[in-house]
Amino acid sequence: MSMQQQTLPLPGVVAPDTGHYRGDHLLVAEMVERGSKVLDVGCGEGDLLQLLETRGIDGRGIELSREGVNRCVAKGLAVVQGDADTDLINYPDDAFDYVILSQTLQATRQPRVVLENLLRIGRRAIVSFPNFGFWKMRIQLLVGGHMPRTENLPATWYDTPNIHFCTIKDFVQLCDEINVKMERAVALDMYGRPLRVNLPWWFWNMFGEQGVFLLSRAEKGK
Amino acid sequence: MVNLQSIPSPPVHGEERAHEADRPTSLLAAFGADQPLKLDCGIDLSPFQIAYQTYGELNADRSNAILVCHALTGDQHVANVHPMTGKSGWWETMVGPGRPLDTDKYFIICSNVIGGCMGSTGPASTNPATGKVWGLDFPIITLPDMVRAQTMLIDRLGIDTLFCVVGGSMGGMQALQWTAAYPKRVFSTLAIACSTRHSAQNIAFHELGRQAVMADPEWHHGRYFEQGTHPHRGLGVARMAAHITYLSDAALHRKFGRRMQDRDLPTFSFDADFQVESYLRYQGSSFVERFDANSYLYLTRSMDYFDIAADHDGVLAQAFRGIQTRFCVVSFTSDWLFPTAESRALVHALNASSARVSFAEIETDRGHDAFLLDVPEFFDIARAFLQSAGKARGLT
């Protein structure tokens, strides 16, 4: 795997002036170049978009829930009601510099198609998702014998919107399969802090509570 | 004996209505022979006039002007007492100091559309060539014609770029036409409960309304002014049918149910036993007091013809290609005249054009009319959209 070669220094994740932002949002925001144009798919109540706005980034959003959309629009954000599975097709190629899918991949019906669309619409994609290989998940299944539930994923199996869980390892495999280049990969622990980059790969898959990936299209025929 | 009742004659006489059409209680921009309005039907309309109202102050940069486009039966009296009905303005909940369209911050303009009957040239105006009311001699006008006339007014006011064009229903259609045809003159667009084209069902309802007017013997092929009559029955029926389309089953049920009007038992007649009948009759009769029947024919027709994509090889996204205007599109869940699907199609086209667009669907049972009512969630969205656009525009 090429992942451990992606060694970029990580900034201090919880800076004093940005303490109220989520760790993964700060990490994602660090990955986006200033002045770029971004689409946030599944933007929730617009927290990440607001963070990006403070950094001079032109952000747009799609959100499935009407309440979420209306709260975003009432914050002055450019957000539309839509579904990652069905509405990404309306966006033209190369419309954005970055397309962000934050904690939403596992809730899509066709994660692979969604991922392909992200990299069609944007030159780069940033994908974050909960790692189902996290040790707490494994223990709950192994010892408890029931579907794992955590603080970040509190829903029961019968009412969860998350229908396509994967591990960090699974995701990396999918990226290889559809010829996506991983420019940067980070695993965050249960406190939202990045794990050290030189740790072995299995360690990430075991102790990373979520994975954050900066992706780009692998150049064809080269 | 069966009790027969129909819409009563309006208290406002033809002369008063004609007076408001030619010499309105409004600001007036007159365009002489040197400035004809080039209509889509090929005719140059000249001379013509536009009646309008303004609220608030234009700033030194001339960058804070908002054009409000009124709906089918609206007019320029957005936030002042109506000169004919004595009622308050049709959008006073939205326009005023501290309101979403804040008159302390923005310069609000609203003009009566061409083809209307409240002072802008239309079928109720006097044709200068004959000295008689235009009637059906008035050329057929389109939504793009209305907007073209508005650009001439905006030019006259010395405004290059509008900070925002706002409208609901037919007003929203005008806002979209403004943005598609003059993208550089529109900084932001707030399009509410509207569509980029009129649907077959909506054309059908309009045709019903027009046929009701034309079936009234007092219509006299549009020359009722000379006969001293007004087809108030036909126009009243048209309004009653249209009014049903502005509401929803749920709203009608909530407001009226099957409740009786001032009685406990049916009268075994065709009197307005039910509250909903009485309400509709009231809507019909109060409408004919202020509106011209021919104008109703022309304006409904202009909406029927409206289809932005048709001018762009049927591809809506082409109409907005490369657009820099910021959009906010709003629909209402129970609006079956301009359902959310129509707004969504617009949003998809705007996405395909990489336009900056916000789209919110507001949950309400009040139907199409919701855009005129007190819906706090909608006001919050409109306010925030304008504030955010104002920041980008450098308005503080």
Coordinates of N, CA and C in Angstrom, one line a residue, chain B residues 29-51 111-116 120-123 134 138-156 177-178 182 299:
Chain B
A29 N -43.2 56.7 -14.9 CA -42.1 56.9 -15.9 C -42.7 56.8 -17.3
A30 N -42.7 57.9 -18.0 CA -43.3 57.9 -19.3 C -42.2 57.8 -20.4
F31 N -42.5 57.0 -21.4 CA -41.5 56.8 -22.5 C -42.1 57.2 -23.8
G32 N -41.5 58.2 -24.4 CA -42.1 58.8 -25.6 C -41.7 58.0 -26.9
A33 N -42.0 58.6 -28.0 CA -41.9 57.9 -29.3 C -40.4 57.5 -29.6
D34 N -39.5 58.2 -29.0 CA -38.1 57.9 -29.2 C -37.6 56.7 -28.4
Q35 N -38.5 56.2 -27.5 CA -38.1 55.0 -26.7 C -39.2 54.0 -26.7
P36 N -39.4 53.3 -27.8 CA -40.5 52.3 -27.9 C -40.1 51.1 -27.1
L37 N -41.1 50.4 -26.6 CA -40.9 49.0 -26.0 C -41.0 48.0 -27.1
K38 N -39.9 47.3 -27.4 CA -39.9 46.3 -28.5 C -40.5 45.0 -27.9
L39 N -41.7 44.7 -28.4 CA -42.4 43.5 -27.9 C -42.0 42.3 -28.7
D40 N -42.1 41.1 -28.0 CA -41.7 39.8 -28.7 C -42.6 39.6 -29.9
C41 N -43.9 40.1 -29.9 CA -44.8 39.8 -31.0 C -44.4 40.6 -32.2
G42 N -43.4 41.5 -32.1 CA -42.9 42.2 -33.3 C -43.3 43.7 -33.3
I43 N -44.2 44.0 -32.4 CA -44.8 45.4 -32.4 C -43.9 46.3 -31.5
D44 N -43.8 47.5 -31.9 CA -43.1 48.5 -31.0 C -44.2 49.3 -30.3
L45 N -44.3 49.1 -29.0 CA -45.3 49.8 -28.2 C -44.8 51.2 -27.8
S46 N -45.5 52.2 -28.3 CA -45.0 53.6 -28.1 C -46.2 54.6 -28.3
P47 N -46.4 55.6 -27.5 CA -45.7 55.7 -26.2 C -46.2 54.8 -25.2
F48 N -45.5 54.6 -24.1 CA -46.0 53.8 -23.0 C -45.5 54.4 -21.7
Q49 N -46.1 53.9 -20.6 CA -45.7 54.4 -19.3 C -45.6 53.2 -18.3
I50 N -44.8 53.4 -17.2 CA -44.6 52.5 -16.2 C -44.9 53.2 -14.8
A51 N -45.9 52.6 -14.1 CA -46.2 53.1 -12.8 C -45.4 52.3 -11.8
S111 N -42.6 47.9 -9.8 CA -43.4 48.5 -10.9 C -44.6 47.6 -11.3
N112 N -45.6 48.2 -11.7 CA -46.8 47.5 -12.3 C -46.3 47.0 -13.6
V113 N -46.6 45.7 -13.9 CA -46.1 45.1 -15.2 C -46.8 45.7 -16.3
I114 N -46.1 45.7 -17.5 CA -46.8 46.1 -18.7 C -47.9 45.1 -19.0
G115 N -49.1 45.6 -19.4 CA -50.2 44.7 -19.5 C -51.1 44.7 -18.3
G116 N -50.6 45.3 -17.2 CA -51.4 45.4 -15.9 C -52.4 46.5 -16.0
S120 N -49.4 51.1 -15.4 CA -48.5 50.8 -16.5 C -49.3 50.5 -17.7
T121 N -48.8 50.8 -18.9 CA -49.6 50.6 -20.1 C -50.1 49.2 -20.3
G122 N -51.4 49.1 -20.5 CA -52.0 47.8 -20.7 C -53.4 47.9 -21.4
P123 N -54.1 46.8 -21.5 CA -55.4 46.9 -22.2 C -56.4 47.8 -21.6
W134 N -57.6 50.6 -25.0 CA -57.0 49.6 -25.8 C -57.9 48.4 -26.0
F138 N -54.8 45.9 -27.8 CA -53.5 45.9 -27.1 C -52.8 44.7 -27.6
P139 N -51.5 44.8 -28.0 CA -50.7 43.7 -28.5 C -50.5 42.6 -27.4
I140 N -50.3 41.4 -27.8 CA -50.0 40.3 -26.8 C -48.6 40.6 -26.2
I141 N -48.5 40.5 -24.9 CA -47.2 40.8 -24.3 C -46.7 39.5 -23.6
T142 N -45.4 39.4 -23.4 CA -44.8 38.2 -22.8 C -44.1 38.6 -21.6
L143 N -43.7 37.6 -20.8 CA -42.9 37.9 -19.6 C -41.6 38.6 -19.9
P144 N -40.9 38.2 -21.0 CA -39.7 39.0 -21.4 C -40.0 40.4 -21.7
D145 N -41.2 40.7 -22.3 CA -41.5 42.1 -22.6 C -41.7 42.9 -21.3
M146 N -42.3 42.3 -20.3 CA -42.5 43.0 -19.0 C -41.1 43.3 -18.4
V147 N -40.2 42.3 -18.5 CA -38.9 42.5 -17.9 C -38.1 43.6 -18.7
R148 N -38.3 43.6 -20.1 CA -37.6 44.6 -20.9 C -38.1 46.0 -20.5
A149 N -39.3 46.1 -20.2 CA -39.9 47.4 -19.8 C -39.2 47.8 -18.4
Q150 N -39.1 46.8 -17.6 CA -38.5 47.1 -16.2 C -37.0 47.6 -16.4
T151 N -36.3 47.0 -17.4 CA -34.9 47.4 -17.6 C -34.9 48.9 -18.0
M152 N -35.9 49.3 -18.7 CA -36.0 50.7 -19.2 C -36.2 51.6 -18.0
L153 N -37.1 51.2 -17.0 CA -37.3 51.9 -15.8 C -36.0 52.0 -15.0
I154 N -35.4 50.9 -14.8 CA -34.1 50.9 -14.0 C -33.1 51.8 -14.6
D155 N -33.0 51.8 -16.0 CA -32.1 52.7 -16.7 C -32.5 54.2 -16.3
R156 N -33.8 54.4 -16.4 CA -34.3 55.8 -16.1 C -33.9 56.2 -14.7
Q177 N -36.3 35.5 -15.4 CA -36.1 36.1 -16.8 C -35.1 37.2 -16.7
W178 N -35.2 38.0 -15.7 CA -34.2 39.1 -15.5 C -32.8 38.5 -15.5
Y182 N -30.4 39.3 -18.5 CA -29.5 40.4 -18.1 C -28.6 40.0 -16.9
L299 N -52.4 39.0 -18.9 CA -51.3 38.6 -18.0 C -51.2 37.0 -17.9

